[in-house]
């Protein structure tokens, strides 16, 4: 499991989650996003196209990051959720907190 | 401490050190040795893995307080009709009867408090031991 961080040409920070986002690695994701926020990034996309599962701690860190980014005038969008993950976001009603798109490209285009 | 999975035809047992960093490896170790057939690949990949990660994470954070000298015990019963995941810690247990509803508007932006809610949607049955420091998650075949 690992995270990749890159910036597109318009400055949007795209974070890829490879494997899972769970209690054991959520702090690593949090730190990477906060570093990018400190570095001036304000628009973020977390791409779950290569993600198998997310536990409640992973959901929690996304909520926390979204709040911090909004406080800085930015936005965190989510993309690439598989059907089970999409259902998880709907059950927890977190789909109402985030803009969610099928692909990272769609999320980038919507900024 | 390395992870050593004990496997028989009827069950798997694993002692997991109280370290959140090993949850992912522990989940993969158990899931990778689950015999094919009882759970569909999709339920194994998502429901089983997420539920086990959730139960382990809760036990390590709240049961054993991330104390590396303590362990959380995992036992997976391998039945024809169901897989049952038992996760037990040596903590004092917790009150699972009335968890706050994480979908209420006032709770939606909380970082914590979704664990049991998520587990209940992933598995077919959730049971606790009397002390509240052991959980049994049942995933029926299919």
PDB file of N, CA, C and O in Angstrom, chain A residues 5 7 13 15 26-42 44 46 61-72 76, chain B residues 111:
ATOM      1  N   UNK A   5       1.688  11.366  -4.753  1.00  0.00           N
ATOM      2  CA  UNK A   5       1.228  12.758  -4.761  1.00  0.00           C
ATOM      3  C   UNK A   5       1.835  13.448  -5.967  1.00  0.00           C
ATOM      4  O   UNK A   5       3.049  13.401  -6.171  1.00  0.00           O
ATOM      5  N   UNK A   7       1.169  17.049  -8.800  1.00  0.00           N
ATOM      6  CA  UNK A   7       0.406  18.265  -9.084  1.00  0.00           C
ATOM      7  C   UNK A   7       0.178  18.352 -10.588  1.00  0.00           C
ATOM      8  O   UNK A   7       1.113  18.101 -11.364  1.00  0.00           O
ATOM      9  N   UNK A  13      -3.626  19.229  -6.619  1.00  0.00           N
ATOM     10  CA  UNK A  13      -2.850  18.136  -6.026  1.00  0.00           C
ATOM     11  C   UNK A  13      -3.667  16.843  -6.141  1.00  0.00           C
ATOM     12  O   UNK A  13      -4.807  16.783  -5.675  1.00  0.00           O
ATOM     13  N   UNK A  15      -3.818  12.921  -5.217  1.00  0.00           N
ATOM     14  CA  UNK A  15      -3.255  11.897  -4.325  1.00  0.00           C
ATOM     15  C   UNK A  15      -3.842  10.546  -4.709  1.00  0.00           C
ATOM     16  O   UNK A  15      -5.068  10.370  -4.689  1.00  0.00           O
ATOM     17  N   UNK A  26      -3.408   5.864   7.693  1.00  0.00           N
ATOM     18  CA  UNK A  26      -4.126   7.133   7.500  1.00  0.00           C
ATOM     19  C   UNK A  26      -3.269   8.343   7.847  1.00  0.00           C
ATOM     20  O   UNK A  26      -3.389   9.404   7.224  1.00  0.00           O
ATOM     21  N   UNK A  27      -2.384   8.190   8.870  1.00  0.00           N
ATOM     22  CA  UNK A  27      -1.563   9.339   9.264  1.00  0.00           C
ATOM     23  C   UNK A  27      -0.587   9.728   8.156  1.00  0.00           C
ATOM     24  O   UNK A  27      -0.260  10.899   7.992  1.00  0.00           O
ATOM     25  N   UNK A  28      -0.135   8.710   7.419  1.00  0.00           N
ATOM     26  CA  UNK A  28       0.779   8.989   6.305  1.00  0.00           C
ATOM     27  C   UNK A  28       0.069   9.820   5.230  1.00  0.00           C
ATOM     28  O   UNK A  28       0.613  10.802   4.718  1.00  0.00           O
ATOM     29  N   UNK A  29      -1.161   9.428   4.929  1.00  0.00           N
ATOM     30  CA  UNK A  29      -1.931  10.201   3.947  1.00  0.00           C
ATOM     31  C   UNK A  29      -2.163  11.615   4.467  1.00  0.00           C
ATOM     32  O   UNK A  29      -1.987  12.604   3.738  1.00  0.00           O
ATOM     33  N   UNK A  30      -2.556  11.704   5.735  1.00  0.00           N
ATOM     34  CA  UNK A  30      -2.859  13.008   6.329  1.00  0.00           C
ATOM     35  C   UNK A  30      -1.644  13.934   6.213  1.00  0.00           C
ATOM     36  O   UNK A  30      -1.766  15.089   5.812  1.00  0.00           O
ATOM     37  N   UNK A  31      -0.478  13.405   6.556  1.00  0.00           N
ATOM     38  CA  UNK A  31       0.728  14.228   6.525  1.00  0.00           C
ATOM     39  C   UNK A  31       1.067  14.685   5.113  1.00  0.00           C
ATOM     40  O   UNK A  31       1.450  15.835   4.894  1.00  0.00           O
ATOM     41  N   UNK A  32       0.900  13.791   4.155  1.00  0.00           N
ATOM     42  CA  UNK A  32       1.202  14.162   2.763  1.00  0.00           C
ATOM     43  C   UNK A  32       0.278  15.288   2.286  1.00  0.00           C
ATOM     44  O   UNK A  32       0.715  16.231   1.623  1.00  0.00           O
ATOM     45  N   UNK A  33      -0.992  15.186   2.627  1.00  0.00           N
ATOM     46  CA  UNK A  33      -1.932  16.224   2.194  1.00  0.00           C
ATOM     47  C   UNK A  33      -1.673  17.533   2.941  1.00  0.00           C
ATOM     48  O   UNK A  33      -1.693  18.619   2.345  1.00  0.00           O
ATOM     49  N   UNK A  34      -1.406  17.430   4.246  1.00  0.00           N
ATOM     50  CA  UNK A  34      -1.132  18.663   5.012  1.00  0.00           C
ATOM     51  C   UNK A  34       0.141  19.341   4.525  1.00  0.00           C
ATOM     52  O   UNK A  34       0.221  20.579   4.478  1.00  0.00           O
ATOM     53  N   UNK A  35       1.140  18.552   4.150  1.00  0.00           N
ATOM     54  CA  UNK A  35       2.369  19.133   3.586  1.00  0.00           C
ATOM     55  C   UNK A  35       2.054  19.898   2.307  1.00  0.00           C
ATOM     56  O   UNK A  35       2.586  20.993   2.073  1.00  0.00           O
ATOM     57  N   UNK A  36       1.221  19.313   1.468  1.00  0.00           N
ATOM     58  CA  UNK A  36       0.854  19.980   0.215  1.00  0.00           C
ATOM     59  C   UNK A  36       0.033  21.237   0.488  1.00  0.00           C
ATOM     60  O   UNK A  36       0.176  22.253  -0.206  1.00  0.00           O
ATOM     61  N   UNK A  37      -0.813  21.170   1.526  1.00  0.00           N
ATOM     62  CA  UNK A  37      -1.602  22.342   1.922  1.00  0.00           C
ATOM     63  C   UNK A  37      -0.677  23.450   2.425  1.00  0.00           C
ATOM     64  O   UNK A  37      -0.818  24.622   2.051  1.00  0.00           O
ATOM     65  N   UNK A  38       0.285  23.082   3.233  1.00  0.00           N
ATOM     66  CA  UNK A  38       1.285  24.050   3.711  1.00  0.00           C
ATOM     67  C   UNK A  38       2.080  24.634   2.555  1.00  0.00           C
ATOM     68  O   UNK A  38       2.533  25.781   2.597  1.00  0.00           O
ATOM     69  N   UNK A  39       2.273  23.817   1.526  1.00  0.00           N
ATOM     70  CA  UNK A  39       3.024  24.263   0.351  1.00  0.00           C
ATOM     71  C   UNK A  39       2.216  25.109  -0.608  1.00  0.00           C
ATOM     72  O   UNK A  39       2.708  25.457  -1.688  1.00  0.00           O
ATOM     73  N   UNK A  40       0.978  25.422  -0.241  1.00  0.00           N
ATOM     74  CA  UNK A  40       0.173  26.331  -1.052  1.00  0.00           C
ATOM     75  C   UNK A  40      -0.927  25.661  -1.848  1.00  0.00           C
ATOM     76  O   UNK A  40      -1.734  26.346  -2.477  1.00  0.00           O
ATOM     77  N   UNK A  41      -0.970  24.336  -1.854  1.00  0.00           N
ATOM     78  CA  UNK A  41      -2.037  23.647  -2.576  1.00  0.00           C
ATOM     79  C   UNK A  41      -3.389  23.942  -1.949  1.00  0.00           C
ATOM     80  O   UNK A  41      -3.500  24.004  -0.725  1.00  0.00           O
ATOM     81  N   UNK A  42      -4.389  24.149  -2.763  1.00  0.00           N
ATOM     82  CA  UNK A  42      -5.737  24.421  -2.246  1.00  0.00           C
ATOM     83  C   UNK A  42      -6.786  23.513  -2.886  1.00  0.00           C
ATOM     84  O   UNK A  42      -7.854  23.326  -2.337  1.00  0.00           O
ATOM     85  N   UNK A  44      -7.603  19.743  -4.152  1.00  0.00           N
ATOM     86  CA  UNK A  44      -7.101  18.375  -3.971  1.00  0.00           C
ATOM     87  C   UNK A  44      -8.085  17.360  -4.548  1.00  0.00           C
ATOM     88  O   UNK A  44      -9.304  17.512  -4.419  1.00  0.00           O
ATOM     89  N   UNK A  46      -8.451  13.151  -4.261  1.00  0.00           N
ATOM     90  CA  UNK A  46      -7.942  11.846  -3.821  1.00  0.00           C
ATOM     91  C   UNK A  46      -8.532  10.797  -4.761  1.00  0.00           C
ATOM     92  O   UNK A  46      -9.754  10.678  -4.892  1.00  0.00           O
ATOM     93  N   UNK A  61     -10.268  10.352   8.392  1.00  0.00           N
ATOM     94  CA  UNK A  61      -9.167  11.234   8.010  1.00  0.00           C
ATOM     95  C   UNK A  61      -9.549  12.072   6.793  1.00  0.00           C
ATOM     96  O   UNK A  61      -9.143  13.237   6.673  1.00  0.00           O
ATOM     97  N   UNK A  62     -10.373  11.525   5.922  1.00  0.00           N
ATOM     98  CA  UNK A  62     -10.840  12.307   4.774  1.00  0.00           C
ATOM     99  C   UNK A  62     -11.734  13.456   5.239  1.00  0.00           C
ATOM    100  O   UNK A  62     -11.644  14.577   4.731  1.00  0.00           O
ATOM    101  N   UNK A  63     -12.590  13.173   6.226  1.00  0.00           N
ATOM    102  CA  UNK A  63     -13.458  14.217   6.785  1.00  0.00           C
ATOM    103  C   UNK A  63     -12.602  15.325   7.406  1.00  0.00           C
ATOM    104  O   UNK A  63     -12.828  16.520   7.179  1.00  0.00           O
ATOM    105  N   UNK A  64     -11.618  14.905   8.177  1.00  0.00           N
ATOM    106  CA  UNK A  64     -10.749  15.863   8.863  1.00  0.00           C
ATOM    107  C   UNK A  64      -9.966  16.716   7.864  1.00  0.00           C
ATOM    108  O   UNK A  64      -9.865  17.945   8.003  1.00  0.00           O
ATOM    109  N   UNK A  65      -9.433  16.070   6.847  1.00  0.00           N
ATOM    110  CA  UNK A  65      -8.655  16.817   5.841  1.00  0.00           C
ATOM    111  C   UNK A  65      -9.550  17.778   5.068  1.00  0.00           C
ATOM    112  O   UNK A  65      -9.150  18.918   4.775  1.00  0.00           O
ATOM    113  N   UNK A  66     -10.734  17.323   4.740  1.00  0.00           N
ATOM    114  CA  UNK A  66     -11.650  18.178   3.991  1.00  0.00           C
ATOM    115  C   UNK A  66     -11.943  19.463   4.762  1.00  0.00           C
ATOM    116  O   UNK A  66     -11.968  20.564   4.205  1.00  0.00           O
ATOM    117  N   UNK A  67     -12.137  19.302   6.079  1.00  0.00           N
ATOM    118  CA  UNK A  67     -12.404  20.468   6.936  1.00  0.00           C
ATOM    119  C   UNK A  67     -11.230  21.436   6.918  1.00  0.00           C
ATOM    120  O   UNK A  67     -11.383  22.647   6.760  1.00  0.00           O
ATOM    121  N   UNK A  68     -10.030  20.879   7.101  1.00  0.00           N
ATOM    122  CA  UNK A  68      -8.827  21.734   7.149  1.00  0.00           C
ATOM    123  C   UNK A  68      -8.630  22.461   5.820  1.00  0.00           C
ATOM    124  O   UNK A  68      -8.247  23.636   5.785  1.00  0.00           O
ATOM    125  N   UNK A  69      -8.870  21.758   4.738  1.00  0.00           N
ATOM    126  CA  UNK A  69      -8.684  22.368   3.413  1.00  0.00           C
ATOM    127  C   UNK A  69      -9.720  23.463   3.181  1.00  0.00           C
ATOM    128  O   UNK A  69      -9.410  24.542   2.663  1.00  0.00           O
ATOM    129  N   UNK A  70     -10.962  23.204   3.597  1.00  0.00           N
ATOM    130  CA  UNK A  70     -12.007  24.219   3.448  1.00  0.00           C
ATOM    131  C   UNK A  70     -11.689  25.457   4.276  1.00  0.00           C
ATOM    132  O   UNK A  70     -11.926  26.584   3.848  1.00  0.00           O
ATOM    133  N   UNK A  71     -11.127  25.236   5.460  1.00  0.00           N
ATOM    134  CA  UNK A  71     -10.767  26.381   6.326  1.00  0.00           C
ATOM    135  C   UNK A  71      -9.709  27.268   5.655  1.00  0.00           C
ATOM    136  O   UNK A  71      -9.584  28.443   5.989  1.00  0.00           O
ATOM    137  N   UNK A  72      -8.945  26.667   4.745  1.00  0.00           N
ATOM    138  CA  UNK A  72      -7.913  27.428   4.028  1.00  0.00           C
ATOM    139  C   UNK A  72      -8.432  27.921   2.671  1.00  0.00           C
ATOM    140  O   UNK A  72      -7.644  28.354   1.824  1.00  0.00           O
ATOM    141  N   UNK A  76     -11.474  19.546  -1.257  1.00  0.00           N
ATOM    142  CA  UNK A  76     -10.998  18.168  -1.450  1.00  0.00           C
ATOM    143  C   UNK A  76     -12.090  17.396  -2.178  1.00  0.00           C
ATOM    144  O   UNK A  76     -13.235  17.339  -1.710  1.00  0.00           O
TER     145      UNK A  76
ATOM    146  N   UNK B 111     -14.455  13.033  13.134  1.00  0.00           N
ATOM    147  CA  UNK B 111     -13.457  12.143  12.545  1.00  0.00           C
ATOM    148  C   UNK B 111     -13.703  10.693  12.983  1.00  0.00           C
ATOM    149  O   UNK B 111     -13.491   9.765  12.206  1.00  0.00           O
TER     150      UNK B 111
END
